[in-house]
Structure formats: C-alpha cells, structure tokens
Coordinates of C-alpha atoms (C1' of nucleotides) in Angstrom, one line a residue:
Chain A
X1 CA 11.5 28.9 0.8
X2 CA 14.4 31.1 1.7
X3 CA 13.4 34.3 0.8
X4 CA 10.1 34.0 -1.8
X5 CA 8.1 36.9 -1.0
X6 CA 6.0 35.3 -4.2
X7 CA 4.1 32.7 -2.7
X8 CA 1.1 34.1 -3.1
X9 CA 1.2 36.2 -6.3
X10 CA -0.4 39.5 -6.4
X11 CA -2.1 39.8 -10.0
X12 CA -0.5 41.9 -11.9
X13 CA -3.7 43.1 -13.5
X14 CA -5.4 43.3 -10.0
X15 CA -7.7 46.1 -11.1
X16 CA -10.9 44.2 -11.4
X17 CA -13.8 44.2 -9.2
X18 CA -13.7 40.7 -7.3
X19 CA -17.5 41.4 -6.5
X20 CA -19.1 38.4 -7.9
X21 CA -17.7 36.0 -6.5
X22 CA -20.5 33.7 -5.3
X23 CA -21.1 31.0 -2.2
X24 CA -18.0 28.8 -2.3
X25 CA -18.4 27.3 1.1
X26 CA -14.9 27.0 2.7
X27 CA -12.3 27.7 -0.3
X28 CA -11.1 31.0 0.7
X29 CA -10.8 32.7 -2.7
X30 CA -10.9 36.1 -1.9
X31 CA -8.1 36.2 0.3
X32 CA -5.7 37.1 -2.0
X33 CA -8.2 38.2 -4.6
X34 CA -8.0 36.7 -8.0
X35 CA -4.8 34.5 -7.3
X36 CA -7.3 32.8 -4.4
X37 CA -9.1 31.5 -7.6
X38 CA -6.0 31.1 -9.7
X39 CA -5.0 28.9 -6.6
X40 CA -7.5 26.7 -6.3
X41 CA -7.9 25.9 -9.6
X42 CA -4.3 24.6 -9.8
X43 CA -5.1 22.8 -6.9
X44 CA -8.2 21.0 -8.4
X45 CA -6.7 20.5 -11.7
X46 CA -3.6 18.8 -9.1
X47 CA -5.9 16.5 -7.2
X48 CA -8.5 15.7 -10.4
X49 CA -5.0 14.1 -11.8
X50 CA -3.9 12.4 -8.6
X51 CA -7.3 11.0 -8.5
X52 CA -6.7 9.6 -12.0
X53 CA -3.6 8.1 -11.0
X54 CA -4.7 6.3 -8.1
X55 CA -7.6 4.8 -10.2
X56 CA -5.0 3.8 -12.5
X57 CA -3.1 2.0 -9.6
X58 CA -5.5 0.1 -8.5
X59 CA -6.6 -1.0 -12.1
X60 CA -2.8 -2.5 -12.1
X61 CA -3.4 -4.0 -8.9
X62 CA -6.7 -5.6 -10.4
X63 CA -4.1 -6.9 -13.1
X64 CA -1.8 -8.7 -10.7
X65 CA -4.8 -9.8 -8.8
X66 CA -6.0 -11.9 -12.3
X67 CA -3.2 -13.3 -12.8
X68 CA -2.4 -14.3 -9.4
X69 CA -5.9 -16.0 -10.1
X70 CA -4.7 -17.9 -13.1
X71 CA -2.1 -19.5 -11.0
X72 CA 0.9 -16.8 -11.9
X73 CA 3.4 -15.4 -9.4
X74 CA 3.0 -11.7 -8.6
X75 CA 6.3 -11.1 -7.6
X76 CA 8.5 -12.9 -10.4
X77 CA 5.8 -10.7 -12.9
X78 CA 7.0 -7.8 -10.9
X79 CA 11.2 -8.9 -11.3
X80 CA 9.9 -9.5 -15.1
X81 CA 8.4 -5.6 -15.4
X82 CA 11.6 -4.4 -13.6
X83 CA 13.9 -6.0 -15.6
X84 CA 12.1 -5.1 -18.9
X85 CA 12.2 -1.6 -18.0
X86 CA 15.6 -1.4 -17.0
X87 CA 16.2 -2.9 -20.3
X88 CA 14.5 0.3 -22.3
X89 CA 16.0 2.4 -20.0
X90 CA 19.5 1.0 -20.6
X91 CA 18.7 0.7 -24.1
X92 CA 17.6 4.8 -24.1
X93 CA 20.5 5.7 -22.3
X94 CA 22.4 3.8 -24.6
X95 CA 20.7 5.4 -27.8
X96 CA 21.1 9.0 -26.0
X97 CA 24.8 7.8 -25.8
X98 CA 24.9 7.2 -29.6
X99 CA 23.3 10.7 -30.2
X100 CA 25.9 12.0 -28.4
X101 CA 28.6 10.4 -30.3
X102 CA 26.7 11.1 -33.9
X103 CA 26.5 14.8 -32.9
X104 CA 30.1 14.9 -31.5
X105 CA 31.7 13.5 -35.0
X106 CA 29.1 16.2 -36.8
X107 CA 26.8 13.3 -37.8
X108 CA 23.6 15.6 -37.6
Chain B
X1 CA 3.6 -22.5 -3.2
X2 CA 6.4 -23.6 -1.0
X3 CA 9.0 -22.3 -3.0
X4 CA 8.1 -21.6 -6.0
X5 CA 6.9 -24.9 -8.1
X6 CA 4.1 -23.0 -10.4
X7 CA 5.1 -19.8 -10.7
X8 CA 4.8 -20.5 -13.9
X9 CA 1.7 -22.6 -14.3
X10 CA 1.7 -25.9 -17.0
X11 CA -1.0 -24.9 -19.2
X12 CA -2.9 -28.2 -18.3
X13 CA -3.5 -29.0 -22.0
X14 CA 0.5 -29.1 -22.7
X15 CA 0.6 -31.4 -25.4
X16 CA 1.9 -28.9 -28.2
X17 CA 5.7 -28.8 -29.2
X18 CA 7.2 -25.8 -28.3
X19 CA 9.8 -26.3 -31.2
X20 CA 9.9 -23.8 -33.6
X21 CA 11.2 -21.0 -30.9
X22 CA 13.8 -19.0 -32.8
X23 CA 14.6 -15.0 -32.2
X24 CA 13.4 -15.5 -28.6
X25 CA 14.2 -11.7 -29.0
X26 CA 12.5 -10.8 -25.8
X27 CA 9.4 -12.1 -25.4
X28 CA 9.4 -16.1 -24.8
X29 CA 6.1 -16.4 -26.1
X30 CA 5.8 -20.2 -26.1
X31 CA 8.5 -21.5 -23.2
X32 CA 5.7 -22.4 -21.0
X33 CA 3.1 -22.7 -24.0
X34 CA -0.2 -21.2 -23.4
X35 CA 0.6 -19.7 -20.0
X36 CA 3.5 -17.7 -21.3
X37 CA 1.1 -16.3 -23.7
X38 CA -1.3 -15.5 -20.8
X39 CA 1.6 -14.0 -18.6
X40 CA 2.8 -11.7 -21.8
X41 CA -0.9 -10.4 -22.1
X42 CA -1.0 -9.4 -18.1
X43 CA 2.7 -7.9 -18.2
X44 CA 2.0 -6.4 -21.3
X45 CA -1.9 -4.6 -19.8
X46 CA 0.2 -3.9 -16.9
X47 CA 2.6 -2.2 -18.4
X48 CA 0.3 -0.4 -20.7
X49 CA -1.1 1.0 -17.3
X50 CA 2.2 2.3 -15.6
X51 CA 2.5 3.9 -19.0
X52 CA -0.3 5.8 -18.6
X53 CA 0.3 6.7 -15.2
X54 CA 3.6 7.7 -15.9
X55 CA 2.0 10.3 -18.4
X56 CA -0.3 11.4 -15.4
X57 CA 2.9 12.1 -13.1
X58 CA 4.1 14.0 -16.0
X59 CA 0.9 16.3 -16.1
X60 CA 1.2 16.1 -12.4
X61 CA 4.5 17.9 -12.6
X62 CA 3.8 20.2 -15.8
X63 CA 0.6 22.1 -13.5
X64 CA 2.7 22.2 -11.1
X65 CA 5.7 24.0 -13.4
X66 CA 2.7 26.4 -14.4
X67 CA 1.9 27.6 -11.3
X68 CA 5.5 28.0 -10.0
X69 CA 5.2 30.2 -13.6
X70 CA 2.3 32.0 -12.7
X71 CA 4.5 32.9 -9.4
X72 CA 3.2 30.1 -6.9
X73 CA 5.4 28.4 -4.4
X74 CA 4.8 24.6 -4.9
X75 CA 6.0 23.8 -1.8
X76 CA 3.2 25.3 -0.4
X77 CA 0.7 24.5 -2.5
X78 CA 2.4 20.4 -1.3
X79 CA 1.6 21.5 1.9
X80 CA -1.8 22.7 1.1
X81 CA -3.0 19.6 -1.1
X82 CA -1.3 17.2 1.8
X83 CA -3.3 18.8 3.9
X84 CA -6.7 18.6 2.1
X85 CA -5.6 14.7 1.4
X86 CA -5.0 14.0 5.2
X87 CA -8.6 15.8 5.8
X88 CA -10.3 13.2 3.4
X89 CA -8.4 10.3 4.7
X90 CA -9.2 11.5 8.7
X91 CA -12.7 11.4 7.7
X92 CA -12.4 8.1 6.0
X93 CA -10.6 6.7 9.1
X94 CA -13.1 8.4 11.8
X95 CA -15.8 6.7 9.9
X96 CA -14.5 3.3 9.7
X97 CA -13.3 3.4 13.2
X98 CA -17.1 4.3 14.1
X99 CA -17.8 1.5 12.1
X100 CA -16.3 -0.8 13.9
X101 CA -17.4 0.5 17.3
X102 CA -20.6 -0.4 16.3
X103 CA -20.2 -3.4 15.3
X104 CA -18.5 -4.1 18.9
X105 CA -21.7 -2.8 20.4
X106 CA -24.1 -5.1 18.3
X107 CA -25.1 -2.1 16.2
X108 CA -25.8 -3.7 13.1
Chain C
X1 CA 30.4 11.5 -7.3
X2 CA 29.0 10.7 -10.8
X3 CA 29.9 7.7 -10.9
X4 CA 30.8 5.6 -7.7
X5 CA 34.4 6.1 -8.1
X6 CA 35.4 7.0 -4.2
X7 CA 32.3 4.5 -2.6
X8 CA 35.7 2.9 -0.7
X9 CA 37.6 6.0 0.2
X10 CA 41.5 5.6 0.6
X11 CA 42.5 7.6 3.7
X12 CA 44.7 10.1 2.6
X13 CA 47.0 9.9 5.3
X14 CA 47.9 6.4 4.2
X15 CA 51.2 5.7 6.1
X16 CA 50.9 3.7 8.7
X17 CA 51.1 0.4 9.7
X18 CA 47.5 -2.0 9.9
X19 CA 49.6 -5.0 11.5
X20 CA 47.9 -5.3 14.6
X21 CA 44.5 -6.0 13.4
X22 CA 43.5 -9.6 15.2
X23 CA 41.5 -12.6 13.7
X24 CA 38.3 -10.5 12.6
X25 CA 36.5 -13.6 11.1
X26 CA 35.1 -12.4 8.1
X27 CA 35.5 -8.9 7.5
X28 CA 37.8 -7.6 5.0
X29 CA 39.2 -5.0 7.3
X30 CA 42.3 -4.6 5.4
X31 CA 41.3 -5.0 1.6
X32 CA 41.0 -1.2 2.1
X33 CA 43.3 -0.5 4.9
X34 CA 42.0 2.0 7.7
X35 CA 39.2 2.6 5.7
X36 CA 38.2 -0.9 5.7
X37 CA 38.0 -0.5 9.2
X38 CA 36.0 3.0 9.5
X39 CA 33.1 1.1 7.2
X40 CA 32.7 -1.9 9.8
X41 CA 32.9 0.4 12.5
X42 CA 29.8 2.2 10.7
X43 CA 28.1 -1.0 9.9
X44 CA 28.3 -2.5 13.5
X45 CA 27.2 0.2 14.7
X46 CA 23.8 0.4 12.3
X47 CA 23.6 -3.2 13.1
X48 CA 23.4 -2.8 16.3
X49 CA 20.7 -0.1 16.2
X50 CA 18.7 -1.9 13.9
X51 CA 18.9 -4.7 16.8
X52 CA 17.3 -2.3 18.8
X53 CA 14.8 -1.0 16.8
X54 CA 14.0 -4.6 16.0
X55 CA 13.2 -5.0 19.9
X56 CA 11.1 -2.3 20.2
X57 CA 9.3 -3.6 17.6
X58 CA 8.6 -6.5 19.6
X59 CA 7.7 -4.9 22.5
X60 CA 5.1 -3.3 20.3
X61 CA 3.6 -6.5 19.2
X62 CA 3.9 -8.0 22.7
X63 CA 1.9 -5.2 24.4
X64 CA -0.9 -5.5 21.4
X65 CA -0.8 -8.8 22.3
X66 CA -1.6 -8.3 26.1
X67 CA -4.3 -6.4 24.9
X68 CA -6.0 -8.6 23.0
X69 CA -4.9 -11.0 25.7
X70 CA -7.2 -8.9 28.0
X71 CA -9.9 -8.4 25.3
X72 CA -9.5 -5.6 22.9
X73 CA -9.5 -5.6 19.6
X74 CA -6.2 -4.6 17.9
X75 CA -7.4 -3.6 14.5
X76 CA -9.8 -0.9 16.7
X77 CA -6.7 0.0 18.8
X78 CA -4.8 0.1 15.8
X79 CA -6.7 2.6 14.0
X80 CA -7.1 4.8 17.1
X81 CA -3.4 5.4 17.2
X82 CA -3.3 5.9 13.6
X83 CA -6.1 8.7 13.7
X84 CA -4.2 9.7 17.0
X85 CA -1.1 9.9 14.8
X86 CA -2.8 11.8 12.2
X87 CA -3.8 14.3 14.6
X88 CA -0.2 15.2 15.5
X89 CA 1.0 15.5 12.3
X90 CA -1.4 17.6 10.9
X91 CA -1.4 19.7 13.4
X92 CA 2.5 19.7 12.8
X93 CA 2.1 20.2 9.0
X94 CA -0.6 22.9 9.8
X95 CA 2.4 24.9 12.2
X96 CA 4.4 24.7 8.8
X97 CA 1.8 25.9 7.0
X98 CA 1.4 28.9 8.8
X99 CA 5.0 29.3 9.0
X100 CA 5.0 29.5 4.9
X101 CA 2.6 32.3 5.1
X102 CA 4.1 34.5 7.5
X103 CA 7.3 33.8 5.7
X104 CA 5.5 34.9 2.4
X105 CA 3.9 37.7 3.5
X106 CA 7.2 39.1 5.1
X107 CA 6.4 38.5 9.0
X108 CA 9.4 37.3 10.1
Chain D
X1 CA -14.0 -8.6 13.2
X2 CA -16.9 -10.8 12.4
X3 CA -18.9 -11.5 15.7
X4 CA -16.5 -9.8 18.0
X5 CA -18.5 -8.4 20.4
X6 CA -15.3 -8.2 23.1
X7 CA -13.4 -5.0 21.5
X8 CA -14.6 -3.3 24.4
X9 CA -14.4 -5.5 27.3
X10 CA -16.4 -5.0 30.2
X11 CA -14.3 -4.7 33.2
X12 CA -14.8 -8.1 35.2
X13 CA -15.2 -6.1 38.5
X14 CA -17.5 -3.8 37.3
X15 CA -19.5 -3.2 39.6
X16 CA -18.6 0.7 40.3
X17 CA -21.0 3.5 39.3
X18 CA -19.2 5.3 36.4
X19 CA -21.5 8.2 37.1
X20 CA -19.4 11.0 37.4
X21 CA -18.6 11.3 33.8
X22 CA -17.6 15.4 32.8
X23 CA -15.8 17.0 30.9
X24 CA -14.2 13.7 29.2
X25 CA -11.8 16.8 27.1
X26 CA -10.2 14.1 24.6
X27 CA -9.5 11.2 26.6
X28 CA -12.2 9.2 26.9
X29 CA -11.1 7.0 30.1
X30 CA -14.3 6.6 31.6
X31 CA -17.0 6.2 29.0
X32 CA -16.3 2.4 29.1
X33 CA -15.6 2.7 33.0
X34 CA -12.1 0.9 33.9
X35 CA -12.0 -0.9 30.4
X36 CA -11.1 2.6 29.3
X37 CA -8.4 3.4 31.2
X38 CA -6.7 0.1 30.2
X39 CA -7.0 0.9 26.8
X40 CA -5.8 4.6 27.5
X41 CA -3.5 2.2 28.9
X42 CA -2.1 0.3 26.5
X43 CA -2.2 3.0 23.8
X44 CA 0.0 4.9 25.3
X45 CA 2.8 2.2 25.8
X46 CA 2.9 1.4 22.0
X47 CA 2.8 5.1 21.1
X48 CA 5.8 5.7 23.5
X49 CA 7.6 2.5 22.1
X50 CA 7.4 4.1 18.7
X51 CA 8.4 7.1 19.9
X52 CA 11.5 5.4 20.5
X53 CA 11.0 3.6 17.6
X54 CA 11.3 6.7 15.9
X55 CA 14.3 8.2 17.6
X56 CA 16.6 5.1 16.9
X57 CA 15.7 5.5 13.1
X58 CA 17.1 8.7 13.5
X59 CA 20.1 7.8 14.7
X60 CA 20.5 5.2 11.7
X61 CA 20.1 7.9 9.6
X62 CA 22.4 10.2 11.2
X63 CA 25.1 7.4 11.1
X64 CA 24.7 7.4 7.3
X65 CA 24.8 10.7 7.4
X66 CA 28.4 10.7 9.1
X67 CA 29.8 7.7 6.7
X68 CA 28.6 9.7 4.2
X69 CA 30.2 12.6 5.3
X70 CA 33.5 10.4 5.3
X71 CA 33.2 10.0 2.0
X72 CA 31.5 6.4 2.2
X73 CA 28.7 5.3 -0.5
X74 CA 25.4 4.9 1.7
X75 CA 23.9 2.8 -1.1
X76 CA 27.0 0.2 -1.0
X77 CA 26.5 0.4 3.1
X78 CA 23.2 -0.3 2.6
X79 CA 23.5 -3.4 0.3
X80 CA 26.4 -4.9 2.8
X81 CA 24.1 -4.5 5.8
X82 CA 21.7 -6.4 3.9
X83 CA 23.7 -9.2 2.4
X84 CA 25.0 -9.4 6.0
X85 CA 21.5 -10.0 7.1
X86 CA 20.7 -12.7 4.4
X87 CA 23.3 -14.2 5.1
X88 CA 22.5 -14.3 9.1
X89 CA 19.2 -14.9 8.6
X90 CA 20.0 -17.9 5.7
X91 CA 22.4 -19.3 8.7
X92 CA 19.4 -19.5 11.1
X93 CA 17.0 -20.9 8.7
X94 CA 19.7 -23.8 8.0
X95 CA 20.2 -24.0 12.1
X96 CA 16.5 -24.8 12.2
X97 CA 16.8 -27.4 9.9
X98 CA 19.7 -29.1 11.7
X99 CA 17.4 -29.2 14.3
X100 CA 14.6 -30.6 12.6
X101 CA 16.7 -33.2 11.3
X102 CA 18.1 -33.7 15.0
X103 CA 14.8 -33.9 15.5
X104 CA 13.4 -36.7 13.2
X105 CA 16.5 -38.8 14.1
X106 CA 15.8 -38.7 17.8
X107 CA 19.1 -36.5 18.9
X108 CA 17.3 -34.2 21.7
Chain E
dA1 C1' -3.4 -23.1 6.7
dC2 C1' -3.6 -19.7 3.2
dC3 C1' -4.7 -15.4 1.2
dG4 C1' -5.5 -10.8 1.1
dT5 C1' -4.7 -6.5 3.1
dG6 C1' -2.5 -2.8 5.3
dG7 C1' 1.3 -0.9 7.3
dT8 C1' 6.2 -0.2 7.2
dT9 C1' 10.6 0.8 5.2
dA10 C1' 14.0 1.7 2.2
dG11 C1' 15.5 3.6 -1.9
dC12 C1' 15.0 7.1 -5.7
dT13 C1' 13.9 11.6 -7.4
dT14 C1' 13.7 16.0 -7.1
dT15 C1' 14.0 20.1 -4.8
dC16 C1' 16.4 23.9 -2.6
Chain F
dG1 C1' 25.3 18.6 -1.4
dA2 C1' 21.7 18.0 1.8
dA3 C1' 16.6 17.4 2.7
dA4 C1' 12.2 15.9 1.6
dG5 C1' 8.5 13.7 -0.8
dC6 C1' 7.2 9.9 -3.5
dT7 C1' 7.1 5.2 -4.8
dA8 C1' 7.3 0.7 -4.7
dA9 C1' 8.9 -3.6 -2.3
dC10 C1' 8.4 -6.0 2.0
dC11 C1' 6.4 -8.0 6.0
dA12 C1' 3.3 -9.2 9.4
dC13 C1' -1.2 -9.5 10.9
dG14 C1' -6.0 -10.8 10.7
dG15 C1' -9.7 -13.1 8.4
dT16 C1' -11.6 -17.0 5.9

DNA sequence: ACCGTGGTTAGCTTTC
DNA sequence: GAAAGCTAACCACGGT
C-alpha cells in the first residue's frame, strides 16, 4: 500500500450506537466500530469459500486416487486434462479472435 | 509400471471389435474399449470438479472486489486470513507433533 | 513484450568481430552473436548455483541421516523444524501486519 | 512410526543427574538430558543449511532478474536450463547402463 | 519393493 | 515492469 489511508474504512454512516454488540471472544469488532464487523464478515464469507475449495480438491484427488485403483496412470490423465483444456482455451481465444474480426468488419 | 506398459489398462474382457470408430472428434471412446470409457468417465468427474472450483476462485475473488469496494485493503485482509490459516495449521502441527511424542514414550 | 519477439536480444552495438570464440562444444554461441554469448554466461552461471544448492541439499539429507543414524526420528525432527519455521514467519508476517496498520492509520 | 520407541534416544552414558532443569525458556536441551542437546544439535545444522539453501535461491533469482533486465526471456532460460539438465541427466542414466552391460559381460 | 504422502519448486496470475 | 501469492507438478522419503 503506498499511500491508502483507507484500509480500515470509517463508516460513512458511523452514527449508530455500537452498544450491543455481544461476547465474541477474540474477534475484535469494535475496534474500528461497525467496519470491525463489516471486516470480519468478509473474512468468514473468504474462508467459508476456501474451505469449500479445498473440500473440492481433495474430492479430485479422491478421483485420481480411483482410478489409479482401476489400473489408470495419474499423470498421463493429468497431460490428458491439460491438454484438453488448453484445447478450450485455444479454441476461446480463437472464437474471441473471430468476435474481434466480426465486430471489426461491422458484423454485429 | 516400469515404464509405462498399462497406463492404459486392457479391459481384461477385450474381445469386442473396436471397428466402427469414425469422428474420433475428441473423445476416443472405444481405443482401449471398455477402459477408455472408464478413463473418459474419471477425466470427465474430474473435470466437472476443477469446474466447480474454478467458480469458487471466482467468488473467492468477487468478495474480495467487494470489500476493496466497501474501502478495504485486500492486501491486508491477505495478511490477516494467512495469518488466521497459519494459526489453525500451528495448532494442527503442535498436535500431531505431541502425537507422535507420545507415541515415542509408549503413550498409547 | 506481448509476444516473445526480443526473447534473443540482438546487441545493438552489433559491429564487431565474434572470430575468436574457441571450440565451445555444443553451444550455439554465435547463432546470436554476443548475445549468444551473454545467455550462456547467464545459464552457466545458474547452473552452477543450482549445483550448489543441489549440495546443500545433500548435506541436509546427510545430517538427517546421522540422526537417525544416532536414533532420532526424522519425521519428529522434521516437523519440529517445520513448526520452528512457522514460528519465524509468522512472527515475520505479524511485523508486516503491524506495519499495514501504522501505515493506514497514518503513523509513519 | 509404528513401534518406534527410539525417537528419543536415551543417551548411552547416561548416567548424569539431569536435575538442575530451570528455566528451559524455549530450548528444551535438557528435558531428555544429553539426547537433547544432540537433537538441539542437529536441528540447528539443517536449519542453517537451508538458510543457505535459501540465500543461493536468491541469487538464482537475482541472476534472472539481471538476464531479464538485459532484455533476455526468463521463461526460454528456464526451458534451456532444463532441457540441458535432461539431457545431462538422460547421458548418466545411459552411462549406467553401459555399465551394467560392462557389467553382465564381465568387463570390470 | 511399491505405494502413498508430504514437502519442495517452478511457473503463472495478479497486483501495485 | 517488478513483486508476490497461488497453483500445480515434481520428487524424495517413510511406511507397508
């Protein structure tokens, strides 16, 4: 951060009471008032999702972990998945390319 | 494997032809027979999964584009959530470490 | 550079002679004159601290050795270091941390 | 570690009194008499070889850094270091079977 | 002797 | 354009 003064946003409608805020253990959320709360809540939302995507990443490891069972090579499926999505991704890149074109001759 | 006989295992009922093959677009469906229709179903789950994570990174990045909205400094909110993370994973580690001292020790 | 035009610079200065160059085996010091030889100048020399690096690294693995030699257990050694490790670099990340603040808040 | 009992060797000569146990701040060299201190030991050696470890990674990436900066492409660098190592390390591995075969015939 | 696991590293992406 | 964080491939070790 060069020069953000706004790390830690003052609410702009900081005219509330912050009174009721209740036990809350060790989450300081009265430190900067209501953006304490705003705060945290971003940061739960944040690591709720992380925690999805690590469940997710071991569900594909599960997958390769099968099919390593049933005899298949993990790493020529992994070349496979590569090459398959450098294939969509050439292929987007190539429709993006046509867009461009279409739009460039006034083919809306 | 040694180097790589059965990376792509013979289904060990091989008997059918594998004749009628034509578009082969991208999926060889029936090169190895039943095992390539095995293999397509695990890349295909797999892929379905790093899908979904993908759209998880996305969220990941959109809450993070909201806060930096709200007038949050993500890179400190990085730090913050790193921080947390290294917490859980110290505890974890303390724990299996004590684990394993008593173990050593004939604590069962 | 968008794209990789200029990954083999031609020096500028282009003008003098590369006669002298001696046998060289097997690098193409010339292909792009005294650029050619600026890039194996580079790469020897990453070469040769990757060599060095890849000593240490057996040093490492010799001195775990040792110890399990005189009776320890590595995987317990192991993952003191790591928590030891942890330590520093949360207390490192923790500096930063603070550093954010005081930035934020305007304590320079 | 199934049945390891050893991950904390008793000293062979232990026959001092490890009495005078105090303060033991954060290095615990006496709680497992002598045996500590070799661990303490040993621990220390691997954390100052990766210490070094660390600072010769550094340098590699400063000498990118410089080739860079002289207008080099690090990711070409990086795929000639490496096909220079394959090929090294494809030379040693057919080495190793002209010995093998020096071997089986006898030549020693 | 092999497999599985965890750690490591390099490369990519995104940020400033 | 540089720096950092993230990700995914790689490798080596320990266990079975």
């Amino acid at each position: 951060m060069s020069d953000n003064v706004a790390n830690f946003p003052q609410s702009d409608t900081y005219d509330e009471a912050e009174g009721t805020r209740g036990a809350e253990s060790a989450t300081p959320s009265d430190v900067g008032g209501v953006a304490g709360a705003r705060l945290k809540s971003f940061i739960e939302r944040i690591e709720r999702l992380e925690q999805e995507k690590a469940a997710l990443m071991e569900d594909i490891k599960e997958v390769y972990a099968e099919a390593k069972g049933t005899g298949f090579d993990t790493k020529t499926m992994r070349k496979i998945i590569s090459l398959r999505k450098m294939d969509r991704e050439k292929r987007r890149e190539s429709e993006e390319l046509l867009e461009l074109y279409k739009s460039a001759i006034g083919m809306y």
